[in-house]
Coordinates of C-alpha atoms and ligand atoms in Angstrom, one line a residue:
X1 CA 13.5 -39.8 14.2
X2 CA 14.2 -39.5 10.5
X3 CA 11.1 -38.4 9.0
X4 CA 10.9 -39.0 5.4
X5 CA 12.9 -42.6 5.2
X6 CA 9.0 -44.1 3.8
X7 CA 10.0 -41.8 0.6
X8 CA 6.9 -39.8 0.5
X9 CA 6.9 -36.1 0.3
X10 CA 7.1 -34.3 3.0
X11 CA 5.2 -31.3 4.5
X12 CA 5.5 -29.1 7.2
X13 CA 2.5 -27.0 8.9
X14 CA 2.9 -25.0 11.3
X15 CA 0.1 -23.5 13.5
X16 CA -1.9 -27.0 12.9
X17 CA -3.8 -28.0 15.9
X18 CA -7.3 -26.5 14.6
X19 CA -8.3 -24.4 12.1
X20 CA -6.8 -23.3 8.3
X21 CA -3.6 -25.7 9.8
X22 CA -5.1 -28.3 10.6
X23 CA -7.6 -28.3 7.3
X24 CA -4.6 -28.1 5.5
X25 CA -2.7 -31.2 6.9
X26 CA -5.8 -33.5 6.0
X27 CA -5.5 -32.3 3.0
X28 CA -1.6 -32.7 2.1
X29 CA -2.4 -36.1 4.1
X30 CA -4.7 -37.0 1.4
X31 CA -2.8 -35.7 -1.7
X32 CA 0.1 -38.3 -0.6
X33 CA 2.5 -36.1 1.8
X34 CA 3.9 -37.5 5.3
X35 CA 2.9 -34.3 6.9
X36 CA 4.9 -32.8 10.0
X37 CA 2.4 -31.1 12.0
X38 CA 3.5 -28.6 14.4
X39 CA 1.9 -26.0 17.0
X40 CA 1.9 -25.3 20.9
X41 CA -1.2 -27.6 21.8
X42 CA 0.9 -31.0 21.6
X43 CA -2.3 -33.3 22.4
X44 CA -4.3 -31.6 19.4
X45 CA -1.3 -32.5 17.3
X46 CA -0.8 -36.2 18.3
X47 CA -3.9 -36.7 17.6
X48 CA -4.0 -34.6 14.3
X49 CA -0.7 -36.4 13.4
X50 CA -2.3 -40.7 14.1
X51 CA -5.5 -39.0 12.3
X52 CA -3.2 -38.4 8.8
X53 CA -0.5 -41.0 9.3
X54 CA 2.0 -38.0 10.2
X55 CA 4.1 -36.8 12.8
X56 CA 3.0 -34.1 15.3
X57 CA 5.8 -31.9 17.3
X58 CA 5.0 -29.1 19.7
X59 CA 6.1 -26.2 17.6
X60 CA 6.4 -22.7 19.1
X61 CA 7.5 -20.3 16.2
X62 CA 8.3 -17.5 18.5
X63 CA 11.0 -19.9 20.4
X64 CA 14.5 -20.7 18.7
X65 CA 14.9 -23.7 20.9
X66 CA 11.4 -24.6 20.0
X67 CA 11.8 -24.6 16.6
X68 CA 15.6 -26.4 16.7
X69 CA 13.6 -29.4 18.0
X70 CA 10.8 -29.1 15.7
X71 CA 13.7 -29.7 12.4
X72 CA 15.6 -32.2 14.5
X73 CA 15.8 -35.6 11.9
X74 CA 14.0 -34.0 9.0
X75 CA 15.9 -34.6 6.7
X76 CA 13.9 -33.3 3.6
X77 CA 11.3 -31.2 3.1
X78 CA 9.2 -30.6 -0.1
X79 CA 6.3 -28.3 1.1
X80 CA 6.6 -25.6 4.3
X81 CA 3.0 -24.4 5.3
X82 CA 3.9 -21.0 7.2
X83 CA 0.4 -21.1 9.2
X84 CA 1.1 -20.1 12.6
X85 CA -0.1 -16.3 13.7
X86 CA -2.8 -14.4 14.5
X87 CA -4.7 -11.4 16.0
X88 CA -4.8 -10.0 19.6
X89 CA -7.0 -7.6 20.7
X90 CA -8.6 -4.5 18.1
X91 CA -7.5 -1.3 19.8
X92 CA -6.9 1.8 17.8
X93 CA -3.2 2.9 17.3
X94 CA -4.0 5.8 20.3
X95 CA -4.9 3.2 22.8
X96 CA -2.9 -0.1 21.6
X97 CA -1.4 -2.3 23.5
X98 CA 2.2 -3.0 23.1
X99 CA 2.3 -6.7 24.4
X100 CA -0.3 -7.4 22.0
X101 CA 1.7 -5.2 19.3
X102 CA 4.7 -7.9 20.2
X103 CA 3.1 -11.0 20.1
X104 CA 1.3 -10.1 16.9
X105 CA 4.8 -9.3 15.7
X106 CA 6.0 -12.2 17.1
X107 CA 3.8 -14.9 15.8
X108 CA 3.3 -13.6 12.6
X109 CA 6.6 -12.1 11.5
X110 CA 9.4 -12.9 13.3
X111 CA 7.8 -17.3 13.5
X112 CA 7.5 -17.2 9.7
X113 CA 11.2 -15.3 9.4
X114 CA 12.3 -18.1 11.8
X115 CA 11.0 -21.6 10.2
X116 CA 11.2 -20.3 6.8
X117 CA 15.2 -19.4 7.3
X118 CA 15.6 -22.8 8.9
X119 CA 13.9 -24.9 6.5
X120 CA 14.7 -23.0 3.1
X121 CA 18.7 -25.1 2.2
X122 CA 16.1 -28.2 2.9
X123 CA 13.6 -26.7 0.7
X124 CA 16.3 -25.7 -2.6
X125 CA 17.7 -29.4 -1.9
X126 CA 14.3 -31.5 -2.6
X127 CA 14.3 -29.7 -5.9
X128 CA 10.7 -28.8 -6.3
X129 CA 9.9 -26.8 -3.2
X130 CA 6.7 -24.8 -2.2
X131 CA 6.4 -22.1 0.8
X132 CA 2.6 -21.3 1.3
X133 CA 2.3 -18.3 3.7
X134 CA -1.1 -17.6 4.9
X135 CA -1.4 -14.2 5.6
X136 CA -4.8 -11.9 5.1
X137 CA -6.0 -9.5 3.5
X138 CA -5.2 -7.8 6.7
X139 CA -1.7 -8.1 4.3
X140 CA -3.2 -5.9 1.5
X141 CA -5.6 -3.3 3.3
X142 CA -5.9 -1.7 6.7
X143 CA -8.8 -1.2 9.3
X144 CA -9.7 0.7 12.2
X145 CA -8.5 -0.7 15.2
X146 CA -6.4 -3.2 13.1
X147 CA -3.1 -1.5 13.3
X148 CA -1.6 -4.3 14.9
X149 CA -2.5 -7.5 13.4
X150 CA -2.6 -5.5 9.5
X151 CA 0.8 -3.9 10.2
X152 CA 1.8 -7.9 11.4
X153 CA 0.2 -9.6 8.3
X154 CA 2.1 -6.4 5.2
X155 CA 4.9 -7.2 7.4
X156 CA 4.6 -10.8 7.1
X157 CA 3.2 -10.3 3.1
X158 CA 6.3 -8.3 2.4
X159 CA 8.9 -11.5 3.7
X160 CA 7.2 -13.8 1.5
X161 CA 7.0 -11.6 -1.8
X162 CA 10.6 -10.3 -0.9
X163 CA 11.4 -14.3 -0.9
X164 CA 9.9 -14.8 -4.2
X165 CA 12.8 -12.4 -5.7
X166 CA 15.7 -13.4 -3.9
X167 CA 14.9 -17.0 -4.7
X168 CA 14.8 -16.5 -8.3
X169 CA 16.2 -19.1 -10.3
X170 CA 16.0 -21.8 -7.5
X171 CA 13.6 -24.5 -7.6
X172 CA 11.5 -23.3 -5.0
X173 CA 7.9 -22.1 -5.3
X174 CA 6.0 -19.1 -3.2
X175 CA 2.5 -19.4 -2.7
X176 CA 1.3 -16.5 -0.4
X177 CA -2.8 -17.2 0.6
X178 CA -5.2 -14.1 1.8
X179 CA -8.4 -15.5 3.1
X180 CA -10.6 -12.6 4.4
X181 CA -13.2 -13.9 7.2
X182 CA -12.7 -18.0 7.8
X183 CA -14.5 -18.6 11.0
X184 CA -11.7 -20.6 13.1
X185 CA -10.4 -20.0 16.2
X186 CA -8.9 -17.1 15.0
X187 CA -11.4 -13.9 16.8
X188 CA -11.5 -16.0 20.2
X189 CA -7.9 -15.3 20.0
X190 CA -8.2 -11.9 19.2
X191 CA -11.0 -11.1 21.7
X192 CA -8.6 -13.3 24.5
X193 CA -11.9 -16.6 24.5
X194 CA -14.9 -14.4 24.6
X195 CA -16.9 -16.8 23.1
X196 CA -19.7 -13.7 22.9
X197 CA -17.3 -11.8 20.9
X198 CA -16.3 -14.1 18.8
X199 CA -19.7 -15.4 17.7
X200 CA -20.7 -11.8 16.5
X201 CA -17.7 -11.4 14.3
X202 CA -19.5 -13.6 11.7
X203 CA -23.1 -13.4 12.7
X204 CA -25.5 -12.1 9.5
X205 CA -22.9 -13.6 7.2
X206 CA -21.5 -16.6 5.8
X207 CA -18.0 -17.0 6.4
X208 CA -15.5 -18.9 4.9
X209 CA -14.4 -22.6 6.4
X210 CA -11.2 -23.7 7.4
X211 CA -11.8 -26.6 4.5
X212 CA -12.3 -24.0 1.9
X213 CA -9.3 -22.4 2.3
X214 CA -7.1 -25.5 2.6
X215 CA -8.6 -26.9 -0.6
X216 CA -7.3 -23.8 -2.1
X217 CA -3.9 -24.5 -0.6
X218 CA -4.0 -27.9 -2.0
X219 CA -5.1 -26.8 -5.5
X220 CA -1.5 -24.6 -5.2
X221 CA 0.7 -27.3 -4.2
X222 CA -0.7 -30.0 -7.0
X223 CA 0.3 -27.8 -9.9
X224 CA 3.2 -28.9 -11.5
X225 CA 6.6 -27.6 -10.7
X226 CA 6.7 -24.6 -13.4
X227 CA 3.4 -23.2 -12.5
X228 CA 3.8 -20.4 -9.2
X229 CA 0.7 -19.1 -7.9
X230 CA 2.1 -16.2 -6.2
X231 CA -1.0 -14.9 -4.5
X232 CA -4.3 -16.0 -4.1
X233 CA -6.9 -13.6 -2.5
X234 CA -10.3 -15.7 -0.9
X235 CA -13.0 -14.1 0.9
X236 CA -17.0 -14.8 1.6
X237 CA -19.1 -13.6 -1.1
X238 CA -20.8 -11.8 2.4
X239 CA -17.2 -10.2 2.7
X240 CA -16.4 -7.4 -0.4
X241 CA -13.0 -6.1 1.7
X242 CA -12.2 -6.3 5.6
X243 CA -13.8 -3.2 6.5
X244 CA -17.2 -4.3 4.3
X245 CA -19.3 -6.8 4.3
X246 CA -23.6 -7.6 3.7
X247 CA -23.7 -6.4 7.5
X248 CA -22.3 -3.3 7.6
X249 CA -22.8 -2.3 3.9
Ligands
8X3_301 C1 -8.5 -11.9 9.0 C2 -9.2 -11.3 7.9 O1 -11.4 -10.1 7.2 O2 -11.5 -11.4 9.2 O3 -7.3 -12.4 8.7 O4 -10.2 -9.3 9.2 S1 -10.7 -10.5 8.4

């Protein structure tokens, strides 16, 4: 299929069957972008994709065959959303757990590394490109029992900013996003679907919405093409860093 031939923009998100992804594809949808959603959970992205008059292909980041299919027939791209990642499990260093270690690796490292190295000759070509990589400000700071998923999101941080130098002089914008707490699906990945667990992460506060961030993605990619907002930190007023918050004080 050759995405693109109805000559609007296009965008890629990855990681877009709920959540920030997902937020952020309505919103791209809405600014005028044909918007290529992609993520494991295929029914969650038809359905995304007819919602926003897109198309919706079963993305894994982690999977080099995966991703060859996902880029199959897109033949331009204008905007790469590097959304896919997450946590597993909060374990101190002493007791983590190195499957988890891997996949947080995985996901949020190596996927990014992946899509962004296939879809950057695409990106220089349209002219006026944008990569927006959500990472954290698990990116910026570390927490107990974090080790994983904050050594993940500096590692993932440091590919993006490292980006922003080497492509210098191209016509391709770096937008890197740190949202602190955004209540998504994120912590019932991290605490493997305890529902319980989950739920208490953002109990006596209010965090941020999946909408709130995406808004903020949408704000980057509508500035025109000589304006680079190279990092934008967003967290809960309830949230001052990621180790404190109104609740713990
Ligand atoms: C997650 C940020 O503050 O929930 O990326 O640990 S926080």
């Amino acid at each position: 299929m050759n995405v693109g031939a109805d000559g609007r923009k296009i965008a890629v998100v990855t990681g877009a069957s709920s959540g920030i992804g997902a937020a952020t594809a309505r919103v791209l949808a809405a600014q005028g972008y044909h918007v290529v959603v992609g993520a494991r959970r295929v029914d969650r992205i038809a359905a995304l994709a007819a919602e926003i008059g897109g198309t919706g292909r079963q993305l894994d980041v982690t999977d080099e065959a995966s991703v060859a299919a996902f880029v199959e027939g897109l033949d331009r791209i204008d905007v790469l959303v590097n959304n896919a990642g997450g946590a597993k499990g909060l374990a101190s260093v002493a007791e983590a757990d190195l499957d988890d270690w891997r996949w947080m690796w995985e996901t949020n490292v190596v996927g990014t590394l992946r899509l962004t190295q296939t879809l950057l000759p695409a990106l220089i070509a349209s002219g006026d490109g944008l990569i927006v990589t959500v990472t954290s400000i698990a990116a910026l700071d570390v927490y107990d029992n974090g080790g994983g998923y904050t050594s993940a999101k500096h590692a993932q941080g440091v590919l993006h900013r490292t980006l922003r130098y080497e492509l210098l002089g191209k016509p391709v914008r770096l937008t890197e996003i740190c949202p602190g707490m955004v209540e998504t699906e994120f912590s019932l990945v991290r605490f493997d679907g305890d529902q319980e667990r989950a739920d208490a992460t953002y109990q006596g506060l209010t965090p941020l919405t999946a909408e709130d961030v995406a808004e903020v993605i949408g704000f980057a990619a509508s500035r025109p093409p000589h304006v680079n907002l190279d990092q934008i930190i967003l967290k809960p007023r309830d949230q001052a860093s990621a180790r404190r918050n109104v609740r713990t004080g």
